[in-house]
């Protein structure tokens, strides 16, 4: 900001406007660039199998927790289960305290990344709870509907 | 920061232009989520086969087969814990008095709560099934409580009403039933 | 009867807002000047009526009158009194009523005490305030009536989201609302000034206390909200860049920028147009944030139930108010006369830099918040989270903090960096020392490292403006600035320390098992059931000892609420001077050999409470400045009154003579 010290006073407003514009446009461009790289995309199982994201990219996976698929690991904090949208199934591993109302057959959104072995490693699980309207669940729904329903979880 | 009268005027319009962009973006967003109330994909299709245990001692259990034959019926998805259902109860009662046969599916309910609900708000149902895991609810494409379906004599879903039926909607529901009977 | 009375009061208040708008607008014209004296009293009565309507709703919640739909849906007779009251604003309709109440009371307050501005600008301001209020009254009365009845009345209410049953809720949203809506006053001032084209130092001095007041509430609200999310959600994080949080951050950023440009305008009569624009932008951000959260366009962890129809209504209001204000700005700002000039190396220059950086952070926050909407238009669902927001906002925050080290030392109008060189040596040395020692301690991640290096320097540099002054006689507003800037440093240190030094352990522990996390060893001694007024819980009994010291007891719970049925982990915290132990109890898991184990999540977070201490210091700084400004104003008024009195007395004497 010191470069401009020598400017003539009468150009001051113009320079200030220019600085503000450059900074804001810069912020906008930077934001756009960063958003392309950092936004985490939402997948349903069929999408993630057809079109897997890069291994370390943060994404979200939404679907139903398949019945009888939940397995607790020996360490007592890791759980493995399968998320399905009726078309495809993705194994998910999560270590942590499960959200309330996270049960088999319920809808879930897992935040994390797809591991190289095809297992989705979740850092965070979100289960839907809404006291006004009953939980929307996704059994027998089309992919599109499931996507919509799941997207409301967060 | 454009205080000099000579400073470019267009910069003063910039905020407004940006805001206009925001409004356009948001209008687009507002138009889309309106289909949050997704109509069931099942409309025009036959009711899937199901059989639910009875929810009340005074009413028989509910089976998909019951909807075949006879005249068009209403299938009401409700629950004792659902507040709008309480508001809807007298409306259903009125429909029943108008000669409509109504079957109910109670979602994720306890029998004693259900009995209390029916005792307090009336029981307009011919049959009541209990769906503890929302399986049937989801199978017929319902995503909330209360919802009401018009089922014709062939057992085909003809119409889905999302949310409680309000008193002024009774004629509309009766029309839908009449349509389904043709 | 009470709901009908409340509704009646609300209609009456809305009608008065209409009258206030008409009388104010007429008062500005030559023919309608007779209406002008009406405006202030009407504004006051309107505010009082809105407050009474809100009091009615609180009463209904306290009595759990379930014949009112809103109460039935959001309350329950078994709820503790505090949460019944808090439930009033824990839902859409109630919070909108709180919104118009604050807005009405704000307008009433301005009408009651503000005498500094020219009367014409005042009329335009109050008319503007009424115009904005009117829209929100319409929204409340036509699209979200809080007093609607429910036939037949249910036996009992539905309950309240247990996440919201927390002491934090009792004062967090109202505080934020005071801030959001307080900015409406700055908005109205800006409109008034644009209408009458009177922008100058007086305008800034008149607006500043109102902006300060709103800004203090916003700061406290955001700080409290962050702490609330930190201990209620049980995720150990204190800021999630969730749309709801961004909705509160964006007005804060704009208000902070406004506060600083206001001081330039008040002291140096420069940055006129820019300040007016920020006045418009700050409240616009409040409205946009509220709209984004309420409309259901962006969903969030802690949002109210969504309703797109209401969204369209608010959007229409936004388009009218923000669009109208910006149009007025575009048309009028060009005719606002030019302000004073200044050199880039000057206090003004530093403040301009601060404003540009704050605006940039605001822009990237807004873009990130809206980005999911953009991609959705192209059919892709995304969520934008900390990986975007944190580094990108830091890219602008860091230069801002660096300039903050020097800015307050600079003189107004024209200064040379050479003059302050000697004073800046200290902070620069601190940056180097802290940076190197943090690196030696194993902090290699860039942002935490920079934070740990810069934060202590900022704390020290904040006090430099006091150097060479008599501390007791230094003006309170200077103290305010010092405390607020130091608070920034303290908060920054807490944030950096949390990401640099936090340790986490996730285990399944048997009864009696001891788990180590950092310097702590935590023993799970017992797990047993406990119950509260409307919940039951499994409660863990933890004995935690710091570096082998005397053990302290923590009791994290896994709560189950039964109205509505929902479970929620209640964390237990223990705070020491140097950090916080954070414990969460999870589910019971049974191992293969049949032994019961409990999931435990433990964090040792060194210095994390400094985040909120810093936030409160920032608010305290604002409070000191506010006191100073109000005291100055009072002094001025007393002096003026005395002068008037004397002049009158002299005039009388002269007449008599």
GROMACS .gro file of C-alpha atoms in nm, chain C residues 163-480:
model
  318
  499UNK     CA    1  -3.053  -2.865   2.084
  500UNK     CA    2  -3.224  -2.539   2.153
  501UNK     CA    3  -3.297  -2.622   2.517
  502UNK     CA    4  -2.990  -2.464   2.653
  503UNK     CA    5  -2.906  -2.158   2.859
  504UNK     CA    6  -2.718  -2.023   2.558
  505UNK     CA    7  -3.043  -1.995   2.369
  506UNK     CA    8  -3.199  -1.782   2.638
  507UNK     CA    9  -2.995  -1.481   2.544
  508UNK     CA   10  -2.806  -1.564   2.227
  509UNK     CA   11  -3.066  -1.496   1.955
  510UNK     CA   12  -3.207  -1.184   2.120
  511UNK     CA   13  -2.857  -1.045   2.146
  512UNK     CA   14  -2.786  -1.113   1.782
  513UNK     CA   15  -3.118  -0.964   1.686
  514UNK     CA   16  -3.043  -0.645   1.875
  515UNK     CA   17  -2.733  -0.629   1.662
  516UNK     CA   18  -2.893  -0.715   1.327
  517UNK     CA   19  -3.182  -0.487   1.372
  518UNK     CA   20  -2.981  -0.217   1.544
  519UNK     CA   21  -2.805  -0.180   1.211
  520UNK     CA   22  -3.140  -0.081   1.063
  521UNK     CA   23  -3.088   0.250   1.240
  522UNK     CA   24  -2.762   0.306   1.053
  523UNK     CA   25  -2.949   0.208   0.737
  524UNK     CA   26  -3.220   0.463   0.804
  525UNK     CA   27  -2.961   0.728   0.886
  526UNK     CA   28  -2.792   0.657   0.555
  527UNK     CA   29  -3.125   0.685   0.372
  528UNK     CA   30  -3.207   1.006   0.557
  529UNK     CA   31  -2.869   1.153   0.467
  530UNK     CA   32  -2.905   1.051   0.103
  531UNK     CA   33  -3.251   1.205   0.084
  532UNK     CA   34  -3.138   1.537   0.228
  533UNK     CA   35  -2.780   1.514   0.092
  534UNK     CA   36  -2.641   1.609   0.431
  535UNK     CA   37  -2.339   1.385   0.481
  536UNK     CA   38  -2.069   1.520   0.701
  537UNK     CA   39  -1.886   1.487   1.028
  538UNK     CA   40  -2.207   1.557   1.220
  539UNK     CA   41  -2.382   1.276   1.040
  540UNK     CA   42  -2.101   1.036   1.133
  541UNK     CA   43  -2.098   1.152   1.494
  542UNK     CA   44  -2.473   1.105   1.519
  543UNK     CA   45  -2.466   0.763   1.356
  544UNK     CA   46  -2.161   0.630   1.540
  545UNK     CA   47  -2.317   0.549   1.880
  546UNK     CA   48  -2.598   0.357   1.711
  547UNK     CA   49  -2.357   0.158   1.500
  548UNK     CA   50  -2.142   0.098   1.806
  549UNK     CA   51  -2.440  -0.024   2.005
  550UNK     CA   52  -2.553  -0.264   1.734
  551UNK     CA   53  -2.197  -0.378   1.678
  552UNK     CA   54  -2.147  -0.455   2.049
  553UNK     CA   55  -2.457  -0.674   2.050
  554UNK     CA   56  -2.343  -0.848   1.733
  555UNK     CA   57  -2.001  -0.912   1.880
  556UNK     CA   58  -2.143  -1.051   2.203
  557UNK     CA   59  -2.400  -1.253   2.006
  558UNK     CA   60  -2.144  -1.408   1.774
  559UNK     CA   61  -1.909  -1.484   2.063
  560UNK     CA   62  -2.187  -1.643   2.264
  561UNK     CA   63  -2.316  -1.831   1.960
  562UNK     CA   64  -1.972  -1.967   1.889
  563UNK     CA   65  -1.935  -2.089   2.246
  564UNK     CA   66  -2.285  -2.233   2.236
  565UNK     CA   67  -2.210  -2.431   1.922
  566UNK     CA   68  -1.881  -2.536   2.079
  567UNK     CA   69  -2.026  -2.703   2.383
  568UNK     CA   70  -2.374  -2.802   2.266
  569UNK     CA   71  -2.293  -2.974   1.940
  570UNK     CA   72  -2.025  -3.184   2.105
  571UNK     CA   73  -1.802  -3.170   1.799
  572UNK     CA   74  -1.526  -2.976   1.969
  573UNK     CA   75  -1.529  -2.705   1.703
  574UNK     CA   76  -1.611  -2.342   1.767
  575UNK     CA   77  -1.684  -2.213   1.419
  576UNK     CA   78  -1.823  -2.423   1.133
  577UNK     CA   79  -1.876  -2.162   0.861
  578UNK     CA   80  -2.233  -2.277   0.856
  579UNK     CA   81  -2.478  -2.048   0.670
  580UNK     CA   82  -2.633  -1.943   1.000
  581UNK     CA   83  -2.296  -1.845   1.137
  582UNK     CA   84  -2.203  -1.667   0.816
  583UNK     CA   85  -2.534  -1.484   0.836
  584UNK     CA   86  -2.418  -1.334   1.164
  585UNK     CA   87  -2.059  -1.280   1.056
  586UNK     CA   88  -2.138  -1.082   0.741
  587UNK     CA   89  -2.327  -0.798   0.914
  588UNK     CA   90  -2.050  -0.794   1.174
  589UNK     CA   91  -1.783  -0.749   0.908
  590UNK     CA   92  -1.982  -0.473   0.742
  591UNK     CA   93  -2.054  -0.306   1.077
  592UNK     CA   94  -1.688  -0.325   1.176
  593UNK     CA   95  -1.591  -0.158   0.849
  594UNK     CA   96  -1.866   0.099   0.900
  595UNK     CA   97  -1.744   0.173   1.251
  596UNK     CA   98  -1.396   0.248   1.124
  597UNK     CA   99  -1.506   0.454   0.825
  598UNK     CA  100  -1.741   0.642   1.057
  599UNK     CA  101  -1.445   0.746   1.267
  600UNK     CA  102  -1.268   0.874   0.956
  601UNK     CA  103  -1.577   1.069   0.860
  602UNK     CA  104  -1.628   1.204   1.212
  603UNK     CA  105  -1.267   1.304   1.265
  604UNK     CA  106  -1.160   1.409   0.918
  605UNK     CA  107  -1.476   1.453   0.712
  606UNK     CA  108  -1.349   1.210   0.449
  607UNK     CA  109  -1.491   0.885   0.305
  608UNK     CA  110  -1.839   1.032   0.286
  609UNK     CA  111  -1.997   0.823   0.013
  610UNK     CA  112  -1.823   0.511   0.125
  611UNK     CA  113  -1.958   0.545   0.479
  612UNK     CA  114  -2.310   0.598   0.352
  613UNK     CA  115  -2.278   0.290   0.136
  614UNK     CA  116  -2.153   0.082   0.427
  615UNK     CA  117  -2.451   0.204   0.630
  616UNK     CA  118  -2.675   0.059   0.361
  617UNK     CA  119  -2.468  -0.256   0.321
  618UNK     CA  120  -2.450  -0.342   0.692
  619UNK     CA  121  -2.822  -0.375   0.744
  620UNK     CA  122  -2.861  -0.527   0.400
  621UNK     CA  123  -2.629  -0.803   0.518
  622UNK     CA  124  -2.850  -0.855   0.823
  623UNK     CA  125  -3.151  -0.892   0.598
  624UNK     CA  126  -2.975  -1.109   0.341
  625UNK     CA  127  -2.840  -1.334   0.613
  626UNK     CA  128  -3.181  -1.371   0.771
  627UNK     CA  129  -3.335  -1.434   0.434
  628UNK     CA  130  -3.081  -1.701   0.339
  629UNK     CA  131  -3.141  -1.883   0.665
  630UNK     CA  132  -3.519  -1.843   0.679
  631UNK     CA  133  -3.612  -1.909   0.320
  632UNK     CA  134  -3.479  -2.262   0.325
  633UNK     CA  135  -3.268  -2.176   0.023
  634UNK     CA  136  -2.962  -2.274   0.218
  635UNK     CA  137  -3.012  -2.530   0.485
  636UNK     CA  138  -2.802  -2.550   0.792
  637UNK     CA  139  -2.738  -2.745   1.108
  638UNK     CA  140  -2.922  -2.504   1.330
  639UNK     CA  141  -3.189  -2.355   1.109
  640UNK     CA  142  -3.554  -2.310   1.172
  641UNK     CA  143  -3.807  -2.512   0.977
  642UNK     CA  144  -3.793  -2.401   0.618
  643UNK     CA  145  -4.059  -2.250   0.402
  644UNK     CA  146  -4.000  -2.131   0.047
  645UNK     CA  147  -4.322  -1.929   0.039
  646UNK     CA  148  -4.202  -1.716   0.322
  647UNK     CA  149  -3.872  -1.697   0.141
  648UNK     CA  150  -4.039  -1.529  -0.156
  649UNK     CA  151  -4.200  -1.281   0.076
  650UNK     CA  152  -3.872  -1.186   0.242
  651UNK     CA  153  -3.703  -1.174  -0.098
  652UNK     CA  154  -3.961  -0.924  -0.217
  653UNK     CA  155  -3.890  -0.715   0.093
  654UNK     CA  156  -3.517  -0.739   0.030
  655UNK     CA  157  -3.557  -0.635  -0.331
  656UNK     CA  158  -3.760  -0.333  -0.228
  657UNK     CA  159  -3.542  -0.218   0.059
  658UNK     CA  160  -3.192  -0.303  -0.048
  659UNK     CA  161  -3.258  -0.241  -0.415
  660UNK     CA  162  -3.434   0.086  -0.333
  661UNK     CA  163  -3.157   0.202  -0.101
  662UNK     CA  164  -2.885   0.116  -0.351
  663UNK     CA  165  -3.079   0.289  -0.628
  664UNK     CA  166  -3.108   0.597  -0.410
  665UNK     CA  167  -2.737   0.565  -0.344
  666UNK     CA  168  -2.653   0.543  -0.713
  667UNK     CA  169  -2.869   0.845  -0.791
  668UNK     CA  170  -2.772   1.063  -0.501
  669UNK     CA  171  -2.420   0.969  -0.400
  670UNK     CA  172  -2.273   1.153  -0.696
  671UNK     CA  173  -2.413   1.478  -0.565
  672UNK     CA  174  -2.275   1.436  -0.214
  673UNK     CA  175  -1.999   1.691  -0.197
  674UNK     CA  176  -1.640   1.579  -0.183
  675UNK     CA  177  -1.471   1.506   0.148
  676UNK     CA  178  -1.126   1.598   0.274
  677UNK     CA  179  -0.818   1.449   0.115
  678UNK     CA  180  -0.543   1.258   0.285
  679UNK     CA  181  -0.214   1.092   0.225
  680UNK     CA  182  -0.199   0.717   0.190
  681UNK     CA  183   0.045   0.685   0.480
  682UNK     CA  184  -0.189   0.824   0.740
  683UNK     CA  185  -0.448   0.705   0.986
  684UNK     CA  186  -0.707   0.741   0.712
  685UNK     CA  187  -0.496   0.531   0.478
  686UNK     CA  188  -0.469   0.251   0.735
  687UNK     CA  189  -0.842   0.267   0.798
  688UNK     CA  190  -0.914   0.253   0.427
  689UNK     CA  191  -0.697  -0.057   0.411
  690UNK     CA  192  -0.891  -0.203   0.702
  691UNK     CA  193  -1.216  -0.128   0.520
  692UNK     CA  194  -1.102  -0.282   0.196
  693UNK     CA  195  -0.982  -0.598   0.369
  694UNK     CA  196  -1.300  -0.629   0.574
  695UNK     CA  197  -1.508  -0.581   0.261
  696UNK     CA  198  -1.303  -0.845   0.083
  697UNK     CA  199  -1.359  -1.093   0.364
  698UNK     CA  200  -1.726  -1.004   0.349
  699UNK     CA  201  -1.724  -1.067  -0.025
  700UNK     CA  202  -1.557  -1.407  -0.001
  701UNK     CA  203  -1.788  -1.509   0.283
  702UNK     CA  204  -2.092  -1.408   0.083
  703UNK     CA  205  -1.962  -1.583  -0.229
  704UNK     CA  206  -1.885  -1.901  -0.038
  705UNK     CA  207  -2.226  -1.897   0.124
  706UNK     CA  208  -2.402  -1.846  -0.208
  707UNK     CA  209  -2.185  -2.083  -0.412
  708UNK     CA  210  -2.404  -2.389  -0.345
  709UNK     CA  211  -2.690  -2.194  -0.501
  710UNK     CA  212  -2.484  -2.119  -0.809
  711UNK     CA  213  -2.381  -2.478  -0.866
  712UNK     CA  214  -2.732  -2.596  -0.796
  713UNK     CA  215  -2.844  -2.386  -1.090
  714UNK     CA  216  -2.610  -2.605  -1.296
  715UNK     CA  217  -2.731  -2.924  -1.135
  716UNK     CA  218  -2.445  -3.003  -0.895
  717UNK     CA  219  -2.492  -3.015  -0.520
  718UNK     CA  220  -2.199  -2.888  -0.321
  719UNK     CA  221  -2.131  -2.774   0.030
  720UNK     CA  222  -1.867  -2.518   0.110
  721UNK     CA  223  -1.693  -2.551   0.441
  722UNK     CA  224  -1.381  -2.463   0.638
  723UNK     CA  225  -1.135  -2.582   0.367
  724UNK     CA  226  -1.251  -2.288   0.159
  725UNK     CA  227  -1.342  -2.025   0.415
  726UNK     CA  228  -1.055  -2.053   0.658
  727UNK     CA  229  -0.753  -2.005   0.427
  728UNK     CA  230  -0.921  -1.759   0.194
  729UNK     CA  231  -1.044  -1.533   0.473
  730UNK     CA  232  -0.706  -1.560   0.647
  731UNK     CA  233  -0.543  -1.432   0.329
  732UNK     CA  234  -0.718  -1.102   0.386
  733UNK     CA  235  -0.733  -1.105   0.765
  734UNK     CA  236  -0.358  -1.142   0.804
  735UNK     CA  237  -0.256  -0.830   0.608
  736UNK     CA  238  -0.527  -0.646   0.795
  737UNK     CA  239  -0.380  -0.752   1.128
  738UNK     CA  240  -0.032  -0.653   1.012
  739UNK     CA  241  -0.151  -0.303   0.921
  740UNK     CA  242  -0.333  -0.294   1.254
  741UNK     CA  243   0.006  -0.316   1.424
  742UNK     CA  244   0.094   0.026   1.277
  743UNK     CA  245  -0.233   0.196   1.189
  744UNK     CA  246  -0.338   0.332   1.530
  745UNK     CA  247   0.008   0.490   1.571
  746UNK     CA  248  -0.021   0.694   1.254
  747UNK     CA  249  -0.135   1.054   1.251
  748UNK     CA  250  -0.436   1.175   1.066
  749UNK     CA  251  -0.395   1.329   0.722
  750UNK     CA  252  -0.024   1.278   0.658
  751UNK     CA  253   0.244   1.077   0.828
  752UNK     CA  254   0.567   0.895   0.751
  753UNK     CA  255   0.644   0.539   0.841
  754UNK     CA  256   0.983   0.663   0.964
  755UNK     CA  257   0.819   0.834   1.260
  756UNK     CA  258   0.666   0.514   1.396
  757UNK     CA  259   0.959   0.290   1.306
  758UNK     CA  260   1.100   0.290   1.658
  759UNK     CA  261   0.770   0.182   1.809
  760UNK     CA  262   0.709  -0.096   1.561
  761UNK     CA  263   1.042  -0.267   1.628
  762UNK     CA  264   0.898  -0.431   1.940
  763UNK     CA  265   0.601  -0.600   1.774
  764UNK     CA  266   0.814  -0.711   1.478
  765UNK     CA  267   1.062  -0.872   1.716
  766UNK     CA  268   0.775  -1.046   1.892
  767UNK     CA  269   0.649  -1.183   1.561
  768UNK     CA  270   0.989  -1.330   1.484
  769UNK     CA  271   1.044  -1.474   1.832
  770UNK     CA  272   0.695  -1.622   1.863
  771UNK     CA  273   0.706  -1.757   1.510
  772UNK     CA  274   1.038  -1.928   1.564
  773UNK     CA  275   0.943  -2.072   1.902
  774UNK     CA  276   0.607  -2.197   1.772
  775UNK     CA  277   0.792  -2.366   1.486
  776UNK     CA  278   1.034  -2.518   1.736
  777UNK     CA  279   0.737  -2.646   1.935
  778UNK     CA  280   0.630  -2.840   1.629
  779UNK     CA  281   0.371  -2.612   1.477
  780UNK     CA  282   0.436  -2.651   1.106
  781UNK     CA  283   0.096  -2.579   0.957
  782UNK     CA  284   0.107  -2.235   0.798
  783UNK     CA  285  -0.203  -2.066   0.934
  784UNK     CA  286  -0.169  -2.163   1.299
  785UNK     CA  287   0.199  -2.073   1.282
  786UNK     CA  288   0.125  -1.727   1.144
  787UNK     CA  289  -0.153  -1.683   1.397
  788UNK     CA  290   0.069  -1.774   1.688
  789UNK     CA  291   0.339  -1.539   1.563
  790UNK     CA  292   0.118  -1.239   1.494
  791UNK     CA  293  -0.132  -1.261   1.782
  792UNK     CA  294   0.107  -1.173   2.069
  793UNK     CA  295   0.253  -0.891   1.862
  794UNK     CA  296  -0.095  -0.756   1.805
  795UNK     CA  297  -0.175  -0.767   2.175
  796UNK     CA  298   0.139  -0.570   2.256
  797UNK     CA  299   0.101  -0.330   1.964
  798UNK     CA  300  -0.257  -0.254   2.068
  799UNK     CA  301  -0.128  -0.086   2.382
  800UNK     CA  302   0.131   0.128   2.202
  801UNK     CA  303  -0.107   0.420   2.137
  802UNK     CA  304  -0.122   0.462   2.517
  803UNK     CA  305   0.254   0.506   2.535
  804UNK     CA  306   0.362   0.843   2.664
  805UNK     CA  307   0.012   0.928   2.777
  806UNK     CA  308  -0.118   0.977   3.126
  807UNK     CA  309  -0.314   0.654   3.153
  808UNK     CA  310  -0.582   0.801   3.376
  809UNK     CA  311  -0.644   1.095   3.150
  810UNK     CA  312  -0.638   0.905   2.826
  811UNK     CA  313  -0.987   0.933   2.677
  812UNK     CA  314  -1.216   0.639   2.729
  813UNK     CA  315  -1.262   0.602   2.354
  814UNK     CA  316  -0.888   0.546   2.318
  815UNK     CA  317  -0.906   0.279   2.586
  816UNK     CA  318  -1.194   0.128   2.395
   0.00000   0.00000   0.00000
